[in-house]
Amino acid sequence: MFDVIKGDLEQLEERLIEAVSSPEDELVTEVGTHLVTSGGKRIRPALCLLAAHGGPAFSLAHTLPLAAALELIHTASLVHDDVIDKADTRRGAPTANAKWDNKIAILSGDYIFARAFRLVAENDYGDHVANRLAQLVGNLSVGEIIQDKQMYKAARDEADYYARIQKKTADFLEICCELGALVGGMDAAAAEKLAEYGHSIGMAFQITDDLLDILETSEQIGKPAGNDIRQGIVTLPVLRALAVSPAREELLAIVTNPAMTDEMVARALSIVRATDGAAFAQAKAEAYLARAKEVLPEALPEEIRDACEQVADFIGQRNF
Amino acid sequence: MFDVIKGDLEQLEERLIEAVSSPEDELVTEVGTHLVTSGGKRIRPALCLLAAHGGPAFSLAHTLPLAAALELIHTASLVHDDVIDKADTRRGAPTANAKWDNKIAILSGDYIFARAFRLVAENDYGDHVANRLAQLVGNLSVGEIIQDKQMYKAARDEADYYARIQKKTADFLEICCELGALVGGMDAAAAEKLAEYGHSIGMAFQITDDLLDILETSEQIGKPAGNDIRQGIVTLPVLRALAVSPAREELLAIVTNPAMTDEMVARALSIVRATDGAAFAQAKAEAYLARAKEVLPEALPEEIRDACEQVADFIGQRNF
C-alpha cells in the first residue's frame, strides 16, 4: 500500500528509536525502544509522509521529525491507555505497565509526549504545527473522558457516536494529513482538502474497527468478540439495532448493564447480527471513503493520489 | 515576599482557570479547576514573572501565558505523581485519583500538559521557549525514573543526590527564571545569570525540603517525619550520617531495607539527628542561596533585585 513511501518509513524507524533514547538513563531508553518497536502500523506518520510528498516543496529531511512526532504522540497515548485499562498485552507484546509497572509506564508516556514536542520545537515548523499537536493531545484526552462518561449509557444519538470517534481517531488522521501537506509546501486550500481526506478515512477507519468487534469471531480478531459491548462502548451497529430490532428493549437492558455476563454479551451480539446494523455501519464507512477519494486536491501528483486512494480501499477491506 | 508581582499573580489565577476550561466537557473543566485551585504556592510562575520584570521590555500580557504554562506543567506532573504514589490528598485537598479515579487523573494530567504547550504555541514565544519546556517535561520524567531506581540503594555518592534534585527541582526553577528573563527582553548573558540564580535557589529549596523530613516532628509538617527514609529516598543529611556516624552500618541496613518498620524509621532518624547531617545539609543550602544572590545580574532594577534576594532568604528560613 505504501510503496511510494517505503524507504521513508524505514528511515522513520531509526528516527523513532533515536527520539526515545535518553543519554541519561538506560532504563528510559529500554522502555522507549520497547514501546516504539512493538508493532505499530505507522498509519499516522505514513499519512503525514504521503501528504507531504504531494506538496511542491517536499523534503524528506524536513518531514521525518514531524512524522516521528505524530507516531510518538500515538505511542504515548496508548501507553497511558494501557495503564488505565490495566492491559497486559498490545499487538502481542507486553505493555509497559505489565513489563515494568504503572510508575514506569506513566512517566515513560510523559517522556514520549515531551520528546514529540521537542522534535517539533527543534525543527522550525512554526507555531501552527506545535499548536495543532497540542490541540491533538488535548482532544485525545477529552475524547477519552467523554467516552468514559458515555459508557453503559447507550445514548441513542448517532451524533454522539460520530463526535466521539472523531475525537478518538478522525481528528488525529486529519492532523497528520493537514500538517504533512503544509510541511510539503501545499497552500492552505489544498492542505484543507487533505485534512478532509484524513478526517474521512479516520471516520471510516474507526467505524470498520468497531464493526470487527461485532462481525468477526474471537479467533479472527485475537480478543473476545463483543469486547466493546462488554466495556459499555456502544458502536454504530448496536445503535442501529437499538433503533430497528424487535428485541431492542432486551438489547438496551444488556448494553446498559455494567454487570453483564458473557451470556448476555453473546445474546447482544446475536440480536445485533440479526439486524442490518453491520450493513448500515458498513455503508456509512463506504460513504466516508468515497468522500475521502473525492476530496483529494486536483494538483496531487498521480502516484500520490493513487496511494491515497489505495489507503482508502485498504481501510474498506478491513484486512488489518 | 512577592509584593512587586502581587497584582500579576492575581491575574495569573484567572489565566490558569481559563486555560484548563474545556468548552467541550464540563467534567474536564471541573477536574482542571479543582487541580489549579488546590493551594499551589505559585513559586514557578512567580519566579518567571519576577525575572521578566527585571528585563528592559517587560510586558505583563506577554509574560502571563508563559507563567501559566509553567504552573500547568508543574500541576500536570503532580497529578501523575499522585496516581503513581496512590496519594489521597495533596495540600489538604483530595487528589484527582481520589476524588475521581486513575483514568480521569491520568487523562487530565495529559490534558493539562497539552494546554501548557498550547499556551506557548499561541503566544509567539518562538521555538527556544517551546523546546526548553519540552526538555523540562522530559527531564521531570527521567528524574523520577532515576529516583525510582535509586530507591533503597543508598548510593553514598553526593553527586548522585545533587544530580537527582537538580532534575527534580532545580532545573524547573532555572527554566522559570531563564525564560522569564528572555521574555522580558534580557540579553542572553543576563538570562544565563538569572538561570543560575534559579538553579541555585532550586537546589537550596530541595535540600531544605529534604531537611524538613529529618528535623521537624510529624505534626509540624503534616505528614510522618522520616517519610523519605521510609520510601527509600536517601537525602543529604542521611548521606552525611552514612559517612560520619558511629552507627553507620545500622543506618545503612535500615535505609536499604524496603520492609523497614516504623521503629526502624524512628531509629534511623535518631541516628541521623545525632550527627551533624542536618547542619551539613543546612550549610550546603546556605551556600547555594549565597551563590544565588551573588549571581544576580548588575543591571537588575533595585526592587526586582530586592525581591529576588527575599526569595532566597525565604527559602533559607524554611517557613513554608
Coordinates of N, CA and C in Angstrom, one line a residue, chain B residues 198-281:
Chain B
G198 N 18.1 30.8 39.4 CA 17.1 29.8 39.6 C 17.6 28.5 40.0
H199 N 18.6 28.0 39.3 CA 19.2 26.7 39.7 C 19.6 26.7 41.1
S200 N 20.3 27.8 41.6 CA 20.8 27.8 43.0 C 19.7 27.8 44.0
I201 N 18.7 28.6 43.8 CA 17.6 28.6 44.8 C 16.8 27.2 44.7
G202 N 16.8 26.7 43.5 CA 16.1 25.4 43.3 C 16.9 24.3 44.1
M203 N 18.2 24.3 44.1 CA 19.0 23.3 44.8 C 18.7 23.5 46.3
A204 N 18.8 24.8 46.7 CA 18.5 25.1 48.2 C 17.1 24.7 48.6
F205 N 16.2 24.9 47.7 CA 14.8 24.6 48.0 C 14.6 23.1 48.3
Q206 N 15.2 22.3 47.4 CA 15.0 20.9 47.6 C 15.8 20.4 48.8
I207 N 17.0 20.9 49.1 CA 17.8 20.5 50.2 C 17.0 20.8 51.5
T208 N 16.4 22.0 51.6 CA 15.7 22.4 52.8 C 14.4 21.6 52.9
D209 N 13.8 21.3 51.8 CA 12.6 20.4 51.8 C 13.0 19.0 52.4
D210 N 14.1 18.5 51.9 CA 14.6 17.2 52.4 C 14.9 17.3 53.9
L211 N 15.4 18.4 54.3 CA 15.8 18.6 55.7 C 14.6 18.6 56.7
L212 N 13.5 19.2 56.2 CA 12.3 19.1 57.0 C 11.9 17.7 57.4
D213 N 12.1 16.8 56.5 CA 11.7 15.4 56.7 C 12.5 14.8 57.9
I214 N 13.7 15.4 58.1 CA 14.6 14.9 59.2 C 14.3 15.7 60.5
L215 N 14.2 17.0 60.4 CA 14.2 17.9 61.5 C 12.9 18.0 62.3
E216 N 11.9 18.1 61.5 CA 10.6 18.5 62.1 C 9.8 17.3 62.7
T217 N 8.9 17.6 63.6 CA 8.0 16.5 64.0 C 6.9 16.3 63.0
S218 N 6.3 15.1 63.1 CA 5.2 14.8 62.2 C 4.1 15.9 62.2
E219 N 3.8 16.5 63.4 CA 2.8 17.5 63.5 C 3.1 18.7 62.7
Q220 N 4.4 19.1 62.8 CA 4.8 20.3 62.1 C 4.7 20.3 60.6
I221 N 5.0 19.1 60.0 CA 5.0 19.0 58.5 C 3.7 18.4 58.0
G222 N 2.8 17.9 58.9 CA 1.5 17.4 58.4 C 1.6 16.1 57.7
K223 N 2.8 15.4 57.8 CA 2.9 14.1 57.3 C 3.9 13.4 58.2
P224 N 4.1 12.1 58.2 CA 5.0 11.5 59.2 C 6.4 11.9 58.9
A225 N 7.2 12.3 59.9 CA 8.6 12.6 59.7 C 9.3 11.3 59.3
G226 N 10.4 11.4 58.6 CA 11.1 10.2 58.1 C 10.4 9.6 56.9
N227 N 9.5 10.3 56.3 CA 8.8 9.8 55.2 C 9.7 9.4 54.0
D228 N 10.7 10.3 53.7 CA 11.7 10.0 52.7 C 12.4 8.7 53.0
I229 N 12.9 8.5 54.2 CA 13.6 7.3 54.6 C 12.7 6.1 54.4
R230 N 11.5 6.2 54.8 CA 10.5 5.1 54.7 C 10.3 4.7 53.2
Q231 N 10.3 5.7 52.3 CA 10.1 5.5 50.9 C 11.4 5.1 50.2
G232 N 12.5 5.0 50.9 CA 13.8 4.6 50.3 C 14.5 5.7 49.6
I233 N 14.1 7.0 49.9 CA 14.8 8.1 49.3 C 15.8 8.6 50.2
V234 N 17.1 8.5 49.8 CA 18.2 8.9 50.7 C 18.6 10.4 50.5
T235 N 18.4 11.2 51.5 CA 18.7 12.6 51.3 C 20.0 13.0 51.9
L236 N 20.4 14.3 51.8 CA 21.7 14.7 52.1 C 22.1 14.5 53.6
P237 N 21.2 14.8 54.6 CA 21.5 14.5 56.0 C 21.8 13.1 56.2
V238 N 21.1 12.2 55.6 CA 21.3 10.7 55.7 C 22.6 10.3 55.1
L239 N 22.9 10.9 53.9 CA 24.2 10.6 53.3 C 25.3 11.0 54.2
R240 N 25.2 12.1 54.8 CA 26.2 12.6 55.7 C 26.4 11.7 56.9
A241 N 25.3 11.3 57.5 CA 25.3 10.4 58.6 C 25.9 9.0 58.2
L242 N 25.6 8.6 57.0 CA 26.2 7.3 56.5 C 27.7 7.4 56.4
A243 N 28.2 8.6 56.3 CA 29.7 8.8 56.2 C 30.3 9.0 57.5
V244 N 29.6 9.6 58.5 CA 30.3 10.0 59.7 C 29.8 9.4 61.0
S245 N 28.6 8.7 61.0 CA 28.0 8.2 62.2 C 28.7 7.0 62.7
P246 N 29.0 6.8 64.0 CA 29.5 5.5 64.5 C 28.5 4.4 64.3
A247 N 27.2 4.7 64.1 CA 26.2 3.7 63.8 C 25.8 3.6 62.4
R248 N 26.8 3.9 61.5 CA 26.5 4.0 60.1 C 26.1 2.6 59.5
E249 N 26.7 1.5 60.0 CA 26.3 0.2 59.5 C 24.8 -0.1 59.8
E250 N 24.4 0.3 61.0 CA 23.0 0.0 61.4 C 22.1 0.9 60.5
L251 N 22.5 2.2 60.3 CA 21.7 3.1 59.5 C 21.6 2.6 58.0
L252 N 22.7 2.1 57.5 CA 22.7 1.6 56.1 C 21.7 0.4 56.0
A253 N 21.8 -0.5 57.0 CA 20.9 -1.7 57.0 C 19.4 -1.2 57.0
I254 N 19.1 -0.2 57.7 CA 17.7 0.3 57.7 C 17.3 0.9 56.4
V255 N 18.1 1.9 55.9 CA 17.6 2.7 54.8 C 17.6 1.9 53.5
T256 N 18.3 0.7 53.5 CA 18.3 -0.1 52.3 C 17.3 -1.3 52.4
N257 N 16.5 -1.2 53.4 CA 15.5 -2.3 53.7 C 14.1 -1.9 53.3
P258 N 13.6 -2.4 52.2 CA 12.3 -1.9 51.7 C 11.2 -2.3 52.7
A259 N 11.4 -3.3 53.6 CA 10.4 -3.7 54.5 C 10.6 -3.1 55.9
M260 N 11.3 -1.9 55.9 CA 11.5 -1.3 57.3 C 10.3 -1.0 58.0
T261 N 10.3 -1.1 59.4 CA 9.2 -0.9 60.2 C 9.2 0.6 60.7
D262 N 8.2 1.0 61.4 CA 8.1 2.4 61.9 C 9.2 2.6 63.0
E263 N 9.5 1.5 63.7 CA 10.5 1.6 64.7 C 11.9 1.8 64.1
M264 N 12.1 1.1 63.0 CA 13.4 1.3 62.2 C 13.5 2.7 61.7
V265 N 12.4 3.3 61.2 CA 12.5 4.7 60.7 C 12.8 5.6 61.9
A266 N 12.2 5.4 63.0 CA 12.5 6.2 64.2 C 14.0 6.1 64.6
R267 N 14.5 4.9 64.6 CA 15.9 4.7 64.9 C 16.8 5.4 63.9
A268 N 16.5 5.3 62.6 CA 17.3 5.9 61.6 C 17.3 7.4 61.8
L269 N 16.1 8.0 62.1 CA 16.0 9.4 62.4 C 16.9 9.8 63.5
S270 N 16.9 9.0 64.6 CA 17.7 9.4 65.8 C 19.2 9.2 65.5
I271 N 19.6 8.3 64.7 CA 21.0 8.2 64.3 C 21.4 9.4 63.5
V272 N 20.5 9.8 62.5 CA 20.9 11.0 61.7 C 20.9 12.2 62.6
R273 N 20.0 12.4 63.5 CA 19.9 13.6 64.3 C 21.1 13.7 65.3
A274 N 21.7 12.5 65.6 CA 22.9 12.5 66.5 C 24.2 13.0 65.7
T275 N 24.1 13.1 64.4 CA 25.3 13.6 63.7 C 25.1 15.0 63.3
D276 N 26.1 15.5 62.5 CA 26.0 16.9 62.0 C 25.3 16.9 60.6
G277 N 24.6 15.8 60.3 CA 23.9 15.7 59.0 C 23.1 16.9 58.6
A278 N 22.2 17.3 59.6 CA 21.3 18.4 59.3 C 22.1 19.7 59.1
A279 N 23.1 19.9 60.0 CA 23.8 21.2 59.9 C 24.6 21.2 58.5
F280 N 25.1 20.0 58.2 CA 25.9 19.8 56.9 C 25.0 20.2 55.7
A281 N 23.7 19.7 55.7 CA 22.8 20.0 54.6 C 22.4 21.5 54.7

